[in-house]
Tab-separated table of C-alpha atoms in Angstrom:
chain	number	residue	atom	x	y	z
A	1	MET	CA	42.817	-1.077	35.585
A	2	ARG	CA	45.753	-0.691	37.828
A	3	ARG	CA	45.147	-4.100	39.262
A	4	ALA	CA	45.041	-5.701	35.861
A	5	SER	CA	48.246	-4.108	34.804
A	6	ALA	CA	49.857	-5.086	38.040
A	7	THR	CA	49.304	-8.802	37.417
A	8	ARG	CA	50.841	-10.407	34.380
A	9	ARG	CA	48.854	-9.490	31.295
A	10	ALA	CA	47.560	-12.383	29.233
A	11	PRO	CA	47.770	-11.573	25.524
A	12	ILE	CA	44.538	-11.977	23.554
A	13	MET	CA	45.059	-13.541	20.186
A	14	LEU	CA	43.347	-11.124	17.882
A	15	THR	CA	44.591	-12.574	14.626
A	16	PRO	CA	41.843	-15.215	14.108
A	17	LEU	CA	39.204	-12.637	14.934
A	18	VAL	CA	40.671	-10.241	12.413
A	19	ASP	CA	40.758	-13.044	9.828
A	20	MET	CA	37.115	-13.795	10.426
A	21	PHE	CA	36.114	-10.164	10.247
A	22	THR	CA	38.042	-9.672	7.033
A	23	ILE	CA	36.287	-12.590	5.377
A	24	LEU	CA	32.921	-11.428	6.646
A	25	LEU	CA	33.590	-7.893	5.498
A	26	VAL	CA	34.571	-8.962	1.998
A	27	PHE	CA	31.531	-11.226	1.719
A	28	LEU	CA	29.144	-8.542	2.904
A	29	LEU	CA	30.676	-5.906	0.672
A	30	MET	CA	30.306	-8.244	-2.295
A	31	ASN	CA	26.574	-8.510	-2.003
A	32	TYR	CA	26.026	-4.991	-0.864
A	33	SER	CA	23.505	-3.211	-2.984
A	34	THR	CA	23.345	0.521	-2.996
A	35	GLY	CA	19.946	0.745	-4.611
A	36	GLY	CA	17.388	-0.421	-2.127
A	37	ASP	CA	14.383	-2.399	-3.198
A	38	LEU	CA	11.384	-0.737	-1.744
A	39	MET	CA	8.548	-3.126	-1.986
A	40	TYR	CA	5.698	-4.333	0.090
A	41	MET	CA	6.503	-7.980	0.562
A	42	ILE	CA	3.549	-10.179	1.238
A	43	GLU	CA	4.447	-13.295	3.169
A	44	SER	CA	2.231	-15.730	1.346
A	45	ILE	CA	3.651	-14.835	-2.053
A	46	LEU	CA	6.531	-16.834	-3.441
A	47	MET	CA	7.658	-15.128	-6.595
A	48	PRO	CA	9.193	-17.084	-9.472
A	49	GLU	CA	12.928	-17.023	-10.053
A	50	SER	CA	14.438	-15.491	-13.112
A	51	ILE	CA	17.860	-14.728	-14.530
A	52	SER	CA	16.797	-11.155	-15.232
A	53	ARG	CA	19.027	-8.511	-13.692
A	54	VAL	CA	16.874	-5.499	-14.493
A	55	GLN	CA	16.430	-3.240	-11.487
A	56	LEU	CA	12.974	-2.738	-10.140
A	57	GLU	CA	11.737	0.783	-10.445
A	58	PRO	CA	9.409	2.404	-7.992
A	59	ALA	CA	5.881	1.969	-9.209
A	60	VAL	CA	2.431	1.029	-8.100
A	61	GLU	CA	2.507	-2.567	-6.911
A	62	VAL	CA	-0.101	-5.214	-7.286
A	63	ALA	CA	0.610	-8.280	-5.190
A	64	VAL	CA	-1.334	-11.354	-6.159
A	65	ALA	CA	-1.379	-14.352	-3.858
A	66	THR	CA	-3.335	-17.395	-4.955
A	67	ASP	CA	-6.421	-16.204	-3.110
A	68	ARG	CA	-6.124	-12.461	-2.535
A	69	VAL	CA	-4.941	-9.233	-4.100
A	70	TYR	CA	-3.106	-6.322	-2.551
A	71	VAL	CA	-2.406	-2.912	-4.040
A	72	ASP	CA	0.606	-1.154	-2.510
A	73	GLY	CA	0.329	-3.372	0.548
A	74	ASP	CA	-3.380	-2.810	1.158
A	75	LEU	CA	-5.741	-5.718	0.857
A	76	VAL	CA	-8.118	-5.049	-1.995
A	77	LEU	CA	-9.741	-8.392	-2.577
A	78	ASP	CA	-9.717	-11.356	-0.209
A	79	ASP	CA	-11.462	-13.941	-2.317
A	80	LEU	CA	-10.388	-14.662	-5.853
A	81	SER	CA	-12.457	-17.790	-6.372
A	82	PRO	CA	-15.109	-16.129	-8.608
A	83	TRP	CA	-12.335	-15.215	-11.024
A	84	TYR	CA	-10.994	-18.730	-11.111
A	85	ALA	CA	-14.372	-19.921	-12.206
A	86	GLY	CA	-15.763	-17.123	-14.335
A	87	ASN	CA	-14.698	-15.820	-17.710
A	88	GLU	CA	-15.063	-12.075	-17.252
A	89	LEU	CA	-11.748	-10.283	-17.563
A	90	LEU	CA	-12.259	-7.235	-15.381
A	91	ILE	CA	-11.864	-7.405	-11.616
A	92	PRO	CA	-13.957	-4.446	-10.400
A	93	GLN	CA	-12.439	-4.111	-6.905
A	94	LEU	CA	-8.920	-4.065	-8.302
A	95	TYR	CA	-9.956	-1.699	-11.052
A	96	GLU	CA	-11.405	0.686	-8.517
A	97	ALA	CA	-8.255	0.628	-6.363
A	98	LEU	CA	-5.966	1.126	-9.344
A	99	LYS	CA	-8.100	3.848	-10.845
A	100	THR	CA	-7.955	5.719	-7.522
A	101	LYS	CA	-4.168	5.365	-7.578
A	102	SER	CA	-3.854	6.631	-11.112
A	103	ALA	CA	-6.166	9.550	-10.328
A	104	GLN	CA	-3.966	10.439	-7.348
A	105	ILE	CA	-0.811	10.292	-9.441
A	106	LYS	CA	-2.381	12.379	-12.181
A	107	GLN	CA	-3.435	14.933	-9.618
A	108	LYS	CA	0.121	15.114	-8.366
A	109	GLU	CA	1.298	15.490	-11.942
A	110	GLN	CA	-0.618	18.738	-12.251
A	111	LEU	CA	0.850	20.143	-9.062
A	112	VAL	CA	4.483	19.231	-9.667
A	113	SER	CA	5.792	20.305	-13.030
A	114	LEU	CA	8.459	17.637	-13.496
A	115	TYR	CA	6.301	14.764	-12.346
A	116	ARG	CA	4.932	12.544	-15.056
A	117	PHE	CA	2.444	9.753	-14.949
A	118	SER	CA	4.350	6.841	-16.435
A	119	GLY	CA	1.692	4.169	-16.158
A	120	LYS	CA	4.202	1.869	-14.511
A	121	ILE	CA	2.957	-1.050	-12.511
A	122	VAL	CA	4.747	-3.995	-10.966
A	123	ILE	CA	2.951	-7.280	-10.592
A	124	GLN	CA	4.162	-9.459	-7.764
A	125	GLY	CA	2.606	-12.800	-8.462
A	126	ASP	CA	2.781	-16.130	-6.756
A	127	ARG	CA	4.418	-18.976	-8.668
A	128	ALA	CA	1.308	-21.090	-8.558
A	129	LEU	CA	-0.904	-18.471	-10.148
A	130	PRO	CA	-2.597	-19.725	-13.304
A	131	PHE	CA	-2.430	-17.563	-16.406
A	132	LYS	CA	-6.193	-17.217	-16.291
A	133	LEU	CA	-5.813	-14.929	-13.270
A	134	LEU	CA	-2.668	-13.228	-14.411
A	135	LYS	CA	-4.336	-12.169	-17.617
A	136	LYS	CA	-7.259	-10.714	-15.689
A	137	ILE	CA	-4.902	-8.747	-13.456
A	138	MET	CA	-3.022	-7.472	-16.489
A	139	TYR	CA	-6.208	-6.598	-18.295
A	140	THR	CA	-7.572	-4.724	-15.280
A	141	ALA	CA	-4.297	-2.824	-14.856
A	142	ASP	CA	-4.346	-1.894	-18.506
A	143	ARG	CA	-7.907	-0.595	-18.299
A	144	ALA	CA	-6.962	1.493	-15.246
A	145	ASP	CA	-4.331	3.332	-17.362
A	146	PHE	CA	-1.354	1.322	-16.144
A	147	THR	CA	-0.044	0.112	-19.454
A	148	ASN	CA	3.608	-0.248	-18.552
A	149	ILE	CA	3.559	-3.639	-16.875
A	150	SER	CA	6.520	-5.360	-15.239
A	151	LEU	CA	6.682	-8.597	-13.335
A	152	ALA	CA	8.635	-8.780	-10.108
A	153	VAL	CA	10.861	-11.839	-9.808
A	154	LEU	CA	13.508	-13.173	-7.475
A	155	GLN	CA	16.994	-13.235	-8.867
A	156	LYS	CA	18.212	-16.704	-9.558
A	157	GLY	CA	21.639	-17.931	-8.408
A	158	GLN	CA	23.926	-14.962	-8.072
A	159	SER	CA	27.028	-15.097	-10.185
B	1	MET	CA	58.960	5.817	23.862
B	2	ARG	CA	61.691	4.775	26.095
B	3	ILE	CA	60.686	1.163	25.794
B	4	ARG	CA	60.591	1.276	22.041
B	5	ARG	CA	64.013	2.836	21.774
B	6	ARG	CA	65.369	0.146	23.915
B	7	ASP	CA	63.710	-2.400	21.659
B	8	LEU	CA	65.315	-0.912	18.611
B	9	THR	CA	68.701	-1.080	20.120
B	10	GLY	CA	68.050	-4.570	21.380
B	11	ALA	CA	66.525	-5.465	17.941
B	12	LEU	CA	65.519	-8.956	18.967
B	13	GLU	CA	62.031	-8.693	20.487
B	14	PRO	CA	59.426	-8.643	17.665
B	15	SER	CA	57.118	-5.645	17.836
B	16	GLU	CA	53.394	-6.310	17.597
B	17	VAL	CA	51.048	-4.485	15.224
B	18	ASP	CA	48.433	-2.587	17.113
B	19	LEU	CA	45.162	-4.075	15.931
B	20	THR	CA	42.841	-1.985	18.044
B	21	PRO	CA	41.894	0.653	15.392
B	22	LEU	CA	41.306	-2.086	12.852
B	23	MET	CA	39.054	-3.914	15.266
B	24	CYS	CA	37.140	-0.725	15.963
B	25	LEU	CA	36.582	-0.274	12.256
B	26	PHE	CA	35.468	-3.879	11.778
B	27	ILE	CA	33.151	-3.788	14.727
B	28	ILE	CA	31.362	-0.798	13.263
B	29	LEU	CA	31.409	-1.909	9.612
B	30	VAL	CA	30.368	-5.532	10.021
B	31	PRO	CA	27.091	-4.879	11.894
B	32	MET	CA	26.279	-2.042	9.540
B	33	LEU	CA	26.730	-4.252	6.478
B	34	LEU	CA	24.889	-7.113	8.134
B	35	ILE	CA	21.912	-4.898	8.801
B	36	THR	CA	21.762	-3.597	5.264
B	37	ALA	CA	22.532	-6.950	3.640
B	38	VAL	CA	19.967	-8.069	1.094
B	39	PHE	CA	19.920	-11.776	0.492
B	40	GLU	CA	16.961	-12.021	-1.802
B	41	ARG	CA	17.309	-9.612	-4.609
B	42	LEU	CA	14.402	-8.621	-6.725
B	43	SER	CA	14.448	-7.715	-10.338
B	44	SER	CA	11.839	-6.975	-12.914
B	45	LEU	CA	10.727	-8.419	-16.213
B	46	LYS	CA	9.219	-6.113	-18.777
B	47	VAL	CA	6.096	-7.394	-20.435
B	48	ASN	CA	4.300	-5.968	-23.392
B	49	LEU	CA	0.656	-6.280	-24.066
B	50	PRO	CA	0.123	-7.151	-27.677
B	51	PRO	CA	-1.658	-4.559	-29.787
B	52	ALA	CA	-5.180	-5.545	-30.660
B	53	SER	CA	-4.278	-6.478	-34.202
B	54	THR	CA	-1.171	-8.546	-33.593
B	55	LEU	CA	-2.626	-11.752	-34.771
B	56	GLU	CA	-4.047	-10.511	-38.027
B	57	THR	CA	-1.485	-8.135	-39.403
B	58	THR	CA	1.935	-6.853	-38.677
B	59	ASP	CA	3.082	-3.314	-39.141
B	60	PRO	CA	4.192	-3.055	-42.792
B	61	THR	CA	6.630	-0.212	-42.090
B	62	VAL	CA	8.847	-2.277	-39.846
B	63	LYS	CA	8.601	-5.479	-41.794
B	64	GLU	CA	11.878	-6.832	-42.950
B	65	PRO	CA	12.159	-7.720	-46.622
B	66	THR	CA	12.916	-11.274	-45.707
B	67	GLY	CA	12.735	-12.934	-42.403
B	68	VAL	CA	10.378	-13.651	-39.646
B	69	VAL	CA	7.130	-11.800	-39.851
B	70	GLU	CA	5.855	-13.167	-36.654
B	71	LEU	CA	6.901	-15.617	-33.993
B	72	ARG	CA	4.464	-17.197	-31.584
B	73	LEU	CA	5.009	-19.550	-28.710
B	74	THR	CA	1.891	-21.425	-27.720
B	75	PHE	CA	1.604	-22.886	-24.231
B	76	LEU	CA	-0.735	-25.823	-23.900
B	77	GLU	CA	-1.055	-28.495	-21.295
B	78	GLU	CA	0.255	-31.002	-23.838
B	79	GLY	CA	3.417	-29.014	-24.391
B	80	LEU	CA	4.779	-26.009	-26.177
B	81	ALA	CA	4.546	-25.144	-29.830
B	82	LEU	CA	6.648	-22.644	-31.668
B	83	GLU	CA	4.817	-21.221	-34.624
B	84	GLY	CA	5.420	-18.380	-36.931
B	85	THR	CA	5.307	-16.878	-40.337
B	86	LEU	CA	8.369	-16.520	-42.492
B	87	SER	CA	8.648	-14.537	-45.643
B	88	HIS	CA	10.816	-15.259	-48.643
B	89	ASP	CA	11.246	-13.066	-51.666
B	90	PRO	CA	12.263	-15.257	-54.582
B	91	GLU	CA	11.445	-12.484	-57.076
B	92	GLY	CA	12.331	-9.298	-55.313
B	93	ARG	CA	10.586	-7.393	-52.584
B	94	GLN	CA	7.262	-7.048	-54.294
B	95	LYS	CA	6.533	-10.712	-54.454
B	96	GLU	CA	7.032	-12.044	-51.033
B	97	VAL	CA	5.956	-15.517	-50.236
B	98	TYR	CA	4.666	-16.118	-46.773
B	99	GLU	CA	5.165	-19.446	-45.235
B	100	ASP	CA	3.818	-20.671	-41.935
B	101	PHE	CA	5.788	-23.033	-39.854
B	102	SER	CA	4.934	-24.933	-36.752
B	103	TYR	CA	7.305	-26.750	-34.494
B	104	PRO	CA	5.735	-28.657	-31.632
B	105	ILE	CA	7.788	-29.223	-28.504
B	106	PRO	CA	6.057	-31.986	-26.540
B	107	LEU	CA	6.503	-32.653	-22.859
B	108	ARG	CA	9.515	-34.666	-21.903
B	109	GLU	CA	9.068	-36.855	-18.843
B	110	GLY	CA	6.127	-34.754	-17.764
B	111	GLN	CA	8.117	-31.528	-17.913
B	112	TYR	CA	8.035	-28.715	-20.405
B	113	ASP	CA	11.071	-29.095	-22.622
B	114	LEU	CA	12.669	-25.683	-22.277
B	115	PRO	CA	16.176	-26.769	-23.429
B	116	GLU	CA	14.665	-27.992	-26.687
B	117	LEU	CA	12.847	-24.659	-27.024
B	118	GLN	CA	16.110	-22.830	-26.581
B	119	ARG	CA	17.823	-24.964	-29.237
B	120	THR	CA	15.026	-24.202	-31.685
B	121	LEU	CA	15.124	-20.497	-30.891
B	122	LEU	CA	18.893	-20.463	-31.312
B	123	SER	CA	18.700	-21.928	-34.793
B	124	LEU	CA	15.991	-19.390	-35.683
B	125	LYS	CA	18.051	-16.547	-34.277
B	126	ALA	CA	21.042	-17.697	-36.303
B	127	GLN	CA	18.938	-17.452	-39.472
B	128	TYR	CA	17.163	-14.219	-38.615
B	129	PRO	CA	19.437	-12.245	-36.308
B	130	ARG	CA	17.446	-9.016	-36.535
B	131	HIS	CA	14.135	-10.354	-35.324
B	132	GLU	CA	13.469	-9.638	-31.658
B	133	ASN	CA	9.756	-10.044	-31.065
B	134	ILE	CA	7.896	-13.024	-29.809
B	135	VAL	CA	4.290	-13.392	-28.730
B	136	PHE	CA	3.341	-15.838	-26.015
B	137	LEU	CA	-0.067	-17.402	-26.445
B	138	VAL	CA	-0.831	-18.899	-23.104
B	139	ASP	CA	-3.499	-21.335	-22.092
B	140	ASP	CA	-5.540	-20.471	-18.995
B	141	ARG	CA	-4.215	-23.336	-16.912
B	142	ILE	CA	-0.528	-22.636	-17.395
B	143	LEU	CA	1.192	-21.516	-14.205
B	144	TYR	CA	2.951	-18.197	-13.820
B	145	ASP	CA	6.227	-19.914	-12.911
B	146	LEU	CA	6.443	-21.639	-16.283
B	147	ILE	CA	5.727	-18.386	-18.120
B	148	VAL	CA	8.621	-16.678	-16.336
B	149	GLN	CA	10.934	-19.600	-17.062
B	150	ALA	CA	9.950	-19.561	-20.719
B	151	MET	CA	10.515	-15.798	-20.785
B	152	ASP	CA	14.024	-16.379	-19.496
B	153	THR	CA	14.581	-18.987	-22.175
B	154	CYS	CA	13.388	-16.688	-24.944
B	155	ARG	CA	15.012	-13.550	-23.667
B	156	GLU	CA	18.606	-14.627	-23.672
B	157	GLU	CA	20.923	-17.500	-24.165
B	158	ASN	CA	23.191	-18.325	-21.280
B	159	VAL	CA	26.451	-19.943	-22.160
B	160	LEU	CA	29.453	-20.895	-20.149
B	161	GLU	CA	32.508	-19.756	-22.028
B	162	GLU	CA	35.829	-20.513	-20.416
B	163	GLY	CA	34.204	-20.720	-17.031
B	164	GLU	CA	32.564	-17.347	-17.440
B	165	ARG	CA	28.846	-16.918	-17.761
B	166	LYS	CA	27.820	-14.893	-20.743
B	167	SER	CA	24.452	-14.073	-22.132
B	168	ARG	CA	23.387	-13.202	-25.611
B	169	PRO	CA	19.975	-11.770	-26.359
B	170	LEU	CA	17.611	-13.970	-28.338
B	171	PHE	CA	14.100	-12.553	-28.587
B	172	PRO	CA	13.850	-9.990	-25.795
B	173	ASN	CA	10.606	-8.273	-26.804
B	174	ILE	CA	7.999	-10.520	-25.311
B	175	SER	CA	4.285	-9.931	-25.504
B	176	LEU	CA	1.896	-11.891	-23.374
B	177	SER	CA	-1.371	-12.863	-24.898
B	178	GLU	CA	-4.154	-15.300	-24.473
B	179	ALA	CA	-4.442	-18.401	-26.570
B	180	PHE	CA	-7.331	-17.392	-28.749
B	181	ASP	CA	-10.131	-19.847	-28.914
B	182	GLU	CA	-12.563	-19.020	-31.676
B	183	ALA	CA	-15.346	-21.046	-30.144
B	184	LYS	CA	-15.099	-19.274	-26.831
B	185	GLY	CA	-14.548	-15.763	-28.084
B	186	PHE	CA	-13.786	-12.899	-25.773
B	187	ASP	CA	-16.726	-12.638	-23.484
B	188	GLY	CA	-16.736	-9.993	-20.886
B	189	LEU	CA	-14.172	-7.967	-22.752
B	190	ARG	CA	-16.113	-4.770	-22.419
B	191	LEU	CA	-17.443	-5.408	-18.962
B	192	GLY	CA	-18.457	-2.049	-17.566
B	193	THR	CA	-15.829	0.182	-16.123
B	194	ARG	CA	-18.102	3.156	-16.630
B	195	GLU	CA	-20.032	2.748	-13.393
B	196	ILE	CA	-16.867	2.618	-11.336
B	197	ASP	CA	-15.435	5.571	-13.228
B	198	GLN	CA	-18.539	7.617	-12.525
B	199	ARG	CA	-18.498	6.696	-8.887
B	200	LEU	CA	-14.864	7.715	-8.568
B	201	GLY	CA	-15.341	10.815	-10.666
B	202	THR	CA	-12.537	9.825	-13.034
B	203	GLN	CA	-12.644	9.319	-16.738
């Protein structure tokens, strides 16, 4: 330190750095969201874009890629091809997983007085999913007592 | 202090603002915000499942004296079709006349014509401002992406007014349903859940 101060001190131009930081700070503050989205993101799923601005609520999540189904991040079914071909609406493996979830939540409901089973479920579907499969997922969720269905979407062009 | 006093008396040398505390603040804040930054935001779309009887009857208690009784949007591979039932009451409430209408929206250049759908919905909304429900009847082969886009189109109208984006609700209560094919029927509708329920010990 003493040596540095002994020689002539070169001034560092801090102004451009401060400019940059200010811009960065404003930009980051602008798209800062206080409510975190807690969701199991599955890599192979590309969700559709929508102009909806409704916040996601915590709920049981069903993620549907074009060939497999996850419930809350756990793989439930790794081959969907029979449901592409067949006409039956119920997907037994998914039904079983969802029914277990709803039973767990209902059990919790009895232990905690303020806790209510809302029947909320969020479907995270891939863009390329045909309605034939979507309807089967929705039907299965409905049969497993999850009647309050929402679709998860990516927000389109932020304004 | 001595230096500064001398500066004040000299009054010519410009004093520099000490930026160090500001830099400290920035250096802490910027990484923190960068870490928590969310670039892909998620949102949700509420979907209703239609009640079992939607297609046959509508609830008489909520029926408006005149207006839209039901609005359906059919998705087919050949295009969209907006259908519905309107009611008029030329001789008072007791004698309502029901009238079906159908407005096909064919594909334009191989694409589903969503702008045309929005124009049609807008004119309907202008005539029947209180109606908010719409039922989607979707063909099996229609892709999820199109359904979400059509939901956006039906849910609200986006207009640019004086450079500001505004949205007005159109028909926000959307029910998703299957395009009913009489010949096919609903097979497998009651496919057993009982065995699984018994195995899990749930009802």
